[in-house]
């Protein structure tokens, strides 16, 4: 475990040198939140009403956190990196290293994701307080649960993206698979809470990655309850276990296809 | 003069033709890129379906009108990226001294520089955009106006990209400004202008001219307002002229680099 923590630390230190690059992304983040704030303010013309159990403030804070999780993960970059490693044969260099490639990819990317998440949280809190003020009935007790759930959400998301990137062992371009996954998370996970979807879609979403990667932490932020803590953490731990298992299986199966030709 | 223009158009069309042929070398990849972009755009229908289940009218737009707006945003984006993708990398072209190759050619430096690359997925945006005309309700008038505004909107996006890209002639690290400016245009384009108020609305019709590329054309299509149609045409001509002027002024300051590279 120590070697993975070292990988995490060294990537964190590297990314600290490029903090400026991360903060540039704030502009897009601010614009997205600003547009959604305007949209929800328009839809909640009567600001005291609840839609599907959420007030206007809760909806905007929900989007603020889900977008933080989205930007922190930067999945496209990770998927491209894994895919390139497989296609270029770089992955072969990891075979004789004293670590597992999945662990290496996870911890090295988390070094960046944690820093991005931290910086985007500062930006998100500032823009949220500026546009809406503090969250109604927010209890500080919820904070450690939200942080832990957000970290778990990012870890699960990163492992799932690694799985998608590893499909490059069999298909030329894993991009389309990532597209589908990212749209699932973006459309169903970042914009609306699951309660906005009715019937069978709501049930499917409760079992989908949306529940553990975006909805869970954001639900704890805007509508905290200990029952939600139990449900969300349980789901996250099960998903984490399954995601790790699947990624190891894909890697083991895929790595047999590598032909090392020297050079 | 007419001959020069004719030759330039022929040269630009040839550049685009070879760009498309290059993209189509891997036909499977080309088709999958197009299809996935259509799917990508279509997935956003879910967002609007959910929002319109809450309210019948958002920012003065009905569901079909918002789909037309979304379609125009996609098709203008598609035209700008499909045929002029290099315009969005202009600051990189300038910073790395890649303009040298175009300076020695006896044709327009700007046109040659912005038509060297074709983006295959952007064709999916164009197809999706025109599909939205049928969703809105096809009529020859709507179709022709949509086509016209796809061209004007595309030209506005490319012109803004040229103006922002040309900042590289004057500033260091202008790529950040350029990328963010171009992204701003895309983000605002898909949401009804009625949800924005005050300064934001003014900005959307001036400094970030999404209003001129998308909102005003949609109003012109819905209302069939000749004044708005003429206004969009005039404003587009002005922005294209301005982009050309900024690039020309900047080009006089161009000093190349010592970076050695080969164009393949």
XYZ file of N, CA, C and O in Angstrom, chain B residues 32-166:
540
model
N -18.592 6.177 -37.327
C -18.899 6.052 -35.892
C -18.773 7.410 -35.194
O -19.557 7.730 -34.306
N -17.806 8.235 -35.622
C -17.679 9.576 -35.041
C -18.932 10.402 -35.290
O -19.426 11.100 -34.405
N -19.446 10.313 -36.530
C -20.645 11.074 -36.893
C -21.847 10.576 -36.087
O -22.582 11.360 -35.482
N -22.009 9.254 -36.050
C -23.163 8.676 -35.354
C -23.140 8.993 -33.858
O -24.161 9.347 -33.269
N -21.963 8.865 -33.264
C -21.888 9.130 -31.831
C -22.125 10.600 -31.501
O -22.649 10.929 -30.444
N -21.742 11.472 -32.421
C -22.011 12.894 -32.174
C -23.503 13.172 -32.243
O -24.033 13.954 -31.450
N -24.197 12.490 -33.163
C -25.656 12.655 -33.232
C -26.284 12.160 -31.921
O -27.118 12.831 -31.321
N -25.833 10.986 -31.479
C -26.336 10.428 -30.215
C -26.018 11.354 -29.036
O -26.841 11.572 -28.149
N -24.806 11.879 -29.059
C -24.339 12.791 -28.019
C -25.286 13.981 -27.885
O -25.719 14.337 -26.790
N -25.629 14.574 -29.024
C -26.549 15.718 -29.009
C -27.954 15.288 -28.601
O -28.622 15.979 -27.839
N -28.366 14.142 -29.133
C -29.731 13.677 -28.850
C -29.933 13.387 -27.365
O -31.039 13.541 -26.847
N -28.850 13.000 -26.677
C -28.983 12.670 -25.254
C -29.449 13.888 -24.444
O -30.069 13.738 -23.389
N -29.150 15.077 -24.945
C -29.548 16.273 -24.205
C -31.056 16.519 -24.282
O -31.589 17.338 -23.544
N -31.728 15.788 -25.188
C -33.191 15.891 -25.254
C -33.800 15.516 -23.905
O -34.823 16.062 -23.504
N -33.130 14.564 -23.225
C -33.645 14.103 -21.927
C -33.724 15.271 -20.944
O -34.708 15.455 -20.238
N -32.656 16.077 -20.947
C -32.625 17.234 -20.054
C -33.844 18.131 -20.292
O -34.537 18.531 -19.355
N -34.119 18.408 -21.570
C -35.218 19.317 -21.889
C -36.576 18.665 -21.644
O -37.528 19.350 -21.251
N -36.654 17.357 -21.855
C -37.921 16.663 -21.566
C -38.260 16.797 -20.088
O -39.405 17.069 -19.721
N -37.241 16.622 -19.237
C -37.461 16.737 -17.797
C -37.857 18.176 -17.443
O -38.823 18.417 -16.715
N -37.133 19.143 -18.001
C -37.415 20.544 -17.665
C -38.810 20.967 -18.139
O -39.523 21.667 -17.430
N -39.191 20.509 -19.344
C -40.513 20.898 -19.859
C -41.643 20.118 -19.192
O -42.809 20.482 -19.339
N -41.308 19.057 -18.461
C -42.351 18.393 -17.677
C -42.679 19.233 -16.443
O -43.703 19.052 -15.801
N -41.781 20.179 -16.121
C -42.006 21.051 -14.965
C -42.682 22.358 -15.349
O -43.406 22.955 -14.579
N -42.399 22.820 -16.564
C -42.926 24.117 -17.013
C -43.142 24.072 -18.528
O -42.303 23.527 -19.251
N -44.261 24.666 -18.997
C -44.571 24.607 -20.434
C -43.704 25.540 -21.267
O -43.489 25.320 -22.461
N -43.250 26.599 -20.614
C -42.537 27.632 -21.352
C -41.279 28.009 -20.580
O -41.372 28.407 -19.418
N -40.115 27.854 -21.221
C -38.867 28.215 -20.523
C -38.181 29.340 -21.294
O -37.813 29.161 -22.455
N -38.056 30.472 -20.637
C -37.401 31.630 -21.245
C -38.090 32.096 -22.522
O -37.429 32.599 -23.429
N -39.397 31.893 -22.603
C -40.146 32.338 -23.786
C -40.136 31.322 -24.921
O -40.620 31.613 -26.024
N -39.588 30.151 -24.676
C -39.486 29.113 -25.713
C -40.374 27.916 -25.364
O -40.377 27.476 -24.224
N -41.078 27.403 -26.380
C -41.784 26.138 -26.186
C -40.775 25.004 -26.391
O -39.635 25.256 -26.813
N -41.189 23.764 -26.130
C -40.262 22.634 -26.268
C -39.701 22.541 -27.691
O -38.494 22.399 -27.896
N -40.603 22.693 -28.678
C -40.156 22.573 -30.071
C -39.205 23.706 -30.447
O -38.252 23.509 -31.200
N -39.481 24.879 -29.913
C -38.608 26.027 -30.220
C -37.222 25.854 -29.597
O -36.210 26.207 -30.198
N -37.199 25.306 -28.389
C -35.902 25.079 -27.741
C -35.113 24.006 -28.512
O -33.879 24.086 -28.624
N -35.837 23.038 -29.067
C -35.162 22.013 -29.876
C -34.576 22.629 -31.151
O -33.493 22.258 -31.605
N -35.305 23.595 -31.691
C -34.799 24.290 -32.889
C -33.549 25.106 -32.523
O -32.572 25.142 -33.275
N -33.599 25.729 -31.343
C -32.436 26.487 -30.853
C -31.244 25.546 -30.662
O -30.110 25.854 -31.072
N -31.520 24.408 -30.050
C -30.476 23.405 -29.818
C -29.921 22.928 -31.162
O -28.714 22.748 -31.335
N -30.829 22.743 -32.122
C -30.430 22.311 -33.470
C -29.545 23.344 -34.149
O -28.518 22.996 -34.748
N -29.922 24.619 -34.028
C -29.118 25.674 -34.668
C -27.754 25.790 -33.982
O -26.732 25.974 -34.652
N -27.756 25.648 -32.648
C -26.475 25.687 -31.924
C -25.568 24.558 -32.411
O -24.367 24.756 -32.635
N -26.164 23.372 -32.611
C -25.373 22.219 -33.072
C -24.883 22.423 -34.501
O -23.714 22.161 -34.811
N -25.764 22.910 -35.373
C -25.354 23.019 -36.782
C -24.334 24.155 -36.996
O -23.423 24.018 -37.809
N -24.483 25.267 -36.253
C -23.480 26.342 -36.384
C -22.126 25.855 -35.853
O -21.088 26.097 -36.460
N -22.185 25.152 -34.724
C -20.959 24.571 -34.164
C -20.365 23.598 -35.186
O -19.156 23.596 -35.444
N -21.241 22.779 -35.780
C -20.794 21.780 -36.748
C -20.116 22.413 -37.953
O -19.022 21.992 -38.347
N -20.742 23.439 -38.525
C -20.155 24.096 -39.697
C -18.789 24.688 -39.351
O -17.816 24.551 -40.103
N -18.723 25.345 -38.179
C -17.457 25.999 -37.813
C -16.344 24.978 -37.590
O -15.205 25.200 -37.999
N -16.692 23.834 -36.974
C -15.655 22.828 -36.673
C -15.413 21.875 -37.846
O -14.302 21.368 -38.006
N -16.441 21.628 -38.645
C -16.258 20.675 -39.748
C -15.322 21.251 -40.804
O -14.443 20.558 -41.305
N -15.535 22.497 -41.157
C -14.773 23.073 -42.276
C -13.639 24.007 -41.848
O -12.731 24.269 -42.621
N -13.741 24.562 -40.633
C -12.720 25.540 -40.213
C -12.130 25.170 -38.847
O -11.878 26.053 -38.021
N -11.943 23.872 -38.631
C -11.470 23.419 -37.311
C -10.150 24.095 -36.917
O -9.924 24.377 -35.737
N -9.295 24.387 -37.910
C -7.981 24.984 -37.582
C -8.112 26.403 -37.035
O -7.193 26.884 -36.375
N -9.259 27.054 -37.294
C -9.443 28.414 -36.764
C -9.418 28.390 -35.246
O -9.027 29.364 -34.602
N -9.834 27.254 -34.674
C -9.900 27.144 -33.217
C -8.548 26.760 -32.617
O -8.424 26.619 -31.411
N -7.547 26.567 -33.511
C -6.186 26.293 -33.025
C -5.239 27.364 -33.562
O -4.028 27.144 -33.654
N -5.818 28.497 -33.929
C -5.021 29.542 -34.574
C -3.899 30.059 -33.667
O -2.780 30.302 -34.145
N -4.194 30.209 -32.382
C -3.150 30.742 -31.496
C -1.956 29.788 -31.444
O -0.804 30.228 -31.416
N -2.234 28.484 -31.485
C -1.159 27.494 -31.493
C -0.374 27.591 -32.812
O 0.856 27.526 -32.824
N -1.103 27.753 -33.912
C -0.457 27.893 -35.234
C 0.486 29.091 -35.240
O 1.616 29.011 -35.745
N 0.026 30.187 -34.653
C 0.845 31.406 -34.627
C 2.029 31.236 -33.667
O 3.176 31.503 -34.025
N 1.741 30.751 -32.462
C 2.790 30.624 -31.444
C 3.920 29.701 -31.880
O 5.084 29.936 -31.566
N 3.580 28.637 -32.620
C 4.617 27.666 -33.001
C 5.206 27.961 -34.378
O 5.920 27.121 -34.939
N 4.874 29.117 -34.909
C 5.470 29.522 -36.185
C 4.985 28.721 -37.377
O 5.638 28.691 -38.429
N 3.820 28.086 -37.226
C 3.332 27.246 -38.327
C 2.721 28.070 -39.458
O 2.341 27.508 -40.486
N 2.609 29.380 -39.265
C 2.059 30.217 -40.334
C 3.035 30.349 -41.500
O 2.639 30.700 -42.619
N 4.313 30.056 -41.234
C 5.348 30.179 -42.276
C 4.943 29.480 -43.565
O 5.106 30.010 -44.668
N 4.392 28.266 -43.396
C 4.037 27.454 -44.557
C 2.985 28.140 -45.427
O 2.966 27.966 -46.642
N 2.100 28.907 -44.778
C 1.015 29.543 -45.529
C 1.453 30.877 -46.131
O 0.899 31.339 -47.126
N 2.481 31.482 -45.510
C 2.947 32.788 -45.990
C 3.570 32.695 -47.379
O 3.531 33.643 -48.152
N 4.163 31.535 -47.674
C 4.848 31.399 -48.964
C 3.895 30.966 -50.087
O 4.295 30.851 -51.242
N 2.635 30.736 -49.741
C 1.675 30.334 -50.779
C 0.994 31.576 -51.380
O 0.685 32.511 -50.649
N 0.752 31.557 -52.690
C 0.178 32.752 -53.334
C -1.340 32.867 -53.158
O -2.053 33.205 -54.081
N -1.821 32.481 -51.999
C -3.264 32.561 -51.718
C -3.463 33.185 -50.342
O -2.496 33.441 -49.627
N -4.731 33.396 -49.957
C -5.021 34.039 -48.671
C -4.426 33.233 -47.508
O -4.718 32.039 -47.361
N -3.596 33.910 -46.716
C -2.947 33.227 -45.587
C -3.999 32.744 -44.593
O -3.972 31.597 -44.137
N -4.944 33.639 -44.299
C -5.954 33.309 -43.289
C -6.811 32.115 -43.721
O -6.962 31.147 -42.961
N -7.354 32.181 -44.933
C -8.225 31.088 -45.395
C -7.489 29.754 -45.434
O -8.020 28.720 -45.051
N -6.244 29.801 -45.916
C -5.460 28.567 -45.970
C -5.184 28.023 -44.573
O -5.232 26.824 -44.343
N -4.898 28.955 -43.646
C -4.542 28.526 -42.285
C -5.729 27.910 -41.551
O -5.546 27.040 -40.705
N -6.944 28.362 -41.872
C -8.096 27.855 -41.098
C -8.827 26.697 -41.783
O -9.780 26.154 -41.233
N -8.374 26.325 -42.981
C -9.076 25.222 -43.663
C -8.198 23.971 -43.822
O -8.459 23.122 -44.662
N -7.155 23.889 -42.981
C -6.247 22.748 -43.153
C -6.760 21.478 -42.490
O -6.269 20.393 -42.744
N -7.706 21.631 -41.590
C -8.151 20.453 -40.839
C -9.667 20.338 -40.861
O -10.368 21.349 -40.767
N -10.151 19.125 -40.987
C -11.597 18.859 -40.994
C -11.917 17.956 -39.819
O -11.198 16.999 -39.557
N -12.978 18.295 -39.092
C -13.363 17.446 -37.950
C -14.547 16.579 -38.343
O -15.612 17.085 -38.683
N -14.338 15.255 -38.294
C -15.391 14.345 -38.765
C -16.627 14.363 -37.872
O -17.760 14.351 -38.357
N -16.422 14.426 -36.539
C -17.582 14.370 -35.644
C -18.499 15.577 -35.834
O -19.701 15.491 -35.574
N -17.928 16.695 -36.316
C -18.750 17.901 -36.501
C -19.832 17.706 -37.568
O -20.852 18.394 -37.538
N -19.625 16.738 -38.462
C -20.678 16.453 -39.450
C -21.917 15.896 -38.749
O -23.043 16.100 -39.201
N -21.683 15.194 -37.645
C -22.798 14.693 -36.833
C -23.612 15.839 -36.252
O -24.844 15.768 -36.177
N -22.909 16.914 -35.857
C -23.608 18.098 -35.341
C -24.506 18.710 -36.406
O -25.630 19.117 -36.126
N -23.958 18.782 -37.632
C -24.746 19.396 -38.722
C -25.998 18.555 -38.997
O -27.108 19.091 -39.103
N -25.806 17.241 -39.085
C -26.954 16.356 -39.359
C -28.005 16.485 -38.256
O -29.202 16.627 -38.517
N -27.519 16.490 -37.009
C -28.455 16.616 -35.881
C -29.225 17.938 -35.969
O -30.440 17.986 -35.770
N -28.497 19.008 -36.284
C -29.117 20.333 -36.388
C -30.266 20.330 -37.380
O -31.383 20.775 -37.072
N -30.014 19.780 -38.576
C -31.059 19.785 -39.606
C -32.197 18.812 -39.263
O -33.343 19.047 -39.655
N -31.872 17.774 -38.503
C -32.944 16.864 -38.055
C -33.916 17.608 -37.148
O -35.119 17.329 -37.157
N -33.408 18.569 -36.413
C -34.267 19.337 -35.508
C -35.260 20.227 -36.259
O -36.302 20.597 -35.733
N -34.931 20.562 -37.518
C -35.873 21.330 -38.344
C -37.126 20.479 -38.577
O -38.251 20.977 -38.505
N -36.911 19.195 -38.814
C -38.050 18.298 -39.044
C -38.832 18.099 -37.746
O -40.047 17.978 -37.749
N -38.104 18.067 -36.630
C -38.766 17.915 -35.332
C -39.639 19.144 -35.044
O -40.754 19.041 -34.524
N -39.123 20.309 -35.411
C -39.844 21.566 -35.171
C -41.078 21.667 -36.061
O -42.127 22.160 -35.668
N -40.956 21.167 -37.240
C -42.058 21.264 -38.214
C -41.493 21.782 -39.526
O -41.202 22.984 -39.643
N -41.330 20.852 -40.487
C -40.653 21.226 -41.729
C -41.543 22.103 -42.609
O -42.727 21.857 -42.780
N -40.924 23.161 -43.130
C -41.517 23.921 -44.237
C -40.323 24.471 -44.994
O -39.237 24.628 -44.426
N -40.499 24.727 -46.251
C -39.369 25.178 -47.068
C -38.776 26.468 -46.502
O -37.554 26.644 -46.465
N -39.663 27.357 -46.028
C -39.200 28.639 -45.486
C -38.317 28.412 -44.245
O -37.225 28.963 -44.152
N -38.788 27.575 -43.341
C -38.013 27.298 -42.122
C -36.677 26.650 -42.495
O -35.620 27.038 -41.987
N -36.736 25.694 -43.434
C -35.521 24.977 -43.828
C -34.482 25.936 -44.436
O -33.314 25.917 -44.056
N -34.951 26.799 -45.345
C -34.011 27.723 -46.007
C -33.433 28.736 -45.014
O -32.241 29.044 -45.058
N -34.296 29.240 -44.135
C -33.793 30.194 -43.136
C -32.811 29.505 -42.183
O -31.788 30.080 -41.808
N -33.125 28.280 -41.807
C -32.237 27.520 -40.920
C -30.878 27.326 -41.599
O -29.833 27.484 -40.969
N -30.929 27.006 -42.894
C -29.692 26.825 -43.663
C -28.884 28.130 -43.677
O -27.672 28.131 -43.425
N -29.581 29.229 -43.949
C -28.920 30.538 -44.000
C -28.263 30.865 -42.652
O -27.097 31.269 -42.603
N -29.004 30.645 -41.568
C -28.477 31.001 -40.254
C -27.423 30.007 -39.752
O -26.633 30.339 -38.879
N -27.456 28.805 -40.321
C -26.374 27.863 -39.995
C -25.061 28.423 -40.550
O -24.020 28.396 -39.890
N -25.156 28.964 -41.773
C -23.956 29.549 -42.400
C -23.521 30.801 -41.644
O -22.347 30.943 -41.269
N -24.479 31.719 -41.373
C -24.089 32.972 -40.687
C -23.567 32.672 -39.273
O -22.549 33.229 -38.862
N -24.247 31.772 -38.564
C -23.807 31.412 -37.209
C -22.426 30.779 -37.229
O -21.574 31.091 -36.402
N -22.212 29.883 -38.198
C -20.905 29.236 -38.339
C -19.825 30.274 -38.604
O -18.738 30.225 -38.006
N -20.144 31.241 -39.475
C -19.169 32.292 -39.797
C -18.874 33.159 -38.568
O -17.720 33.563 -38.348
N -19.905 33.425 -37.773
C -19.679 34.223 -36.554
C -18.756 33.463 -35.589
O -17.792 34.030 -35.068
N -19.021 32.170 -35.408
C -18.163 31.370 -34.503
C -16.718 31.349 -34.996
O -15.782 31.494 -34.212
N -16.557 31.163 -36.318
C -15.196 31.116 -36.878
C -14.529 32.490 -36.724
O -13.342 32.576 -36.361
N -15.290 33.554 -36.975
C -14.715 34.905 -36.879
C -14.273 35.208 -35.455
O -13.197 35.788 -35.241
N -15.110 34.823 -34.487
C -14.725 35.050 -33.075
C -13.460 34.251 -32.766
O -12.537 34.751 -32.113
N -13.398 33.009 -33.288
C -12.205 32.176 -33.062
C -10.973 32.836 -33.686
O -9.880 32.791 -33.110
N -11.138 33.463 -34.864
C -10.000 34.134 -35.528
C -9.553 35.342 -34.702
O -8.356 35.549 -34.465
N -10.542 36.118 -34.236
C -10.197 37.309 -33.435
C -9.458 36.876 -32.158
O -8.407 37.424 -31.815
N -10.009 35.881 -31.477
C -9.377 35.415 -30.231
C -8.017 34.762 -30.513
O -7.049 34.971 -29.775
N -7.953 33.984 -31.598
C -6.702 33.326 -31.971
C -5.628 34.335 -32.353
O -4.448 34.157 -32.061
N -6.055 35.434 -32.999
C -5.101 36.463 -33.443
C -4.475 37.210 -32.276
O -3.475 37.920 -32.457
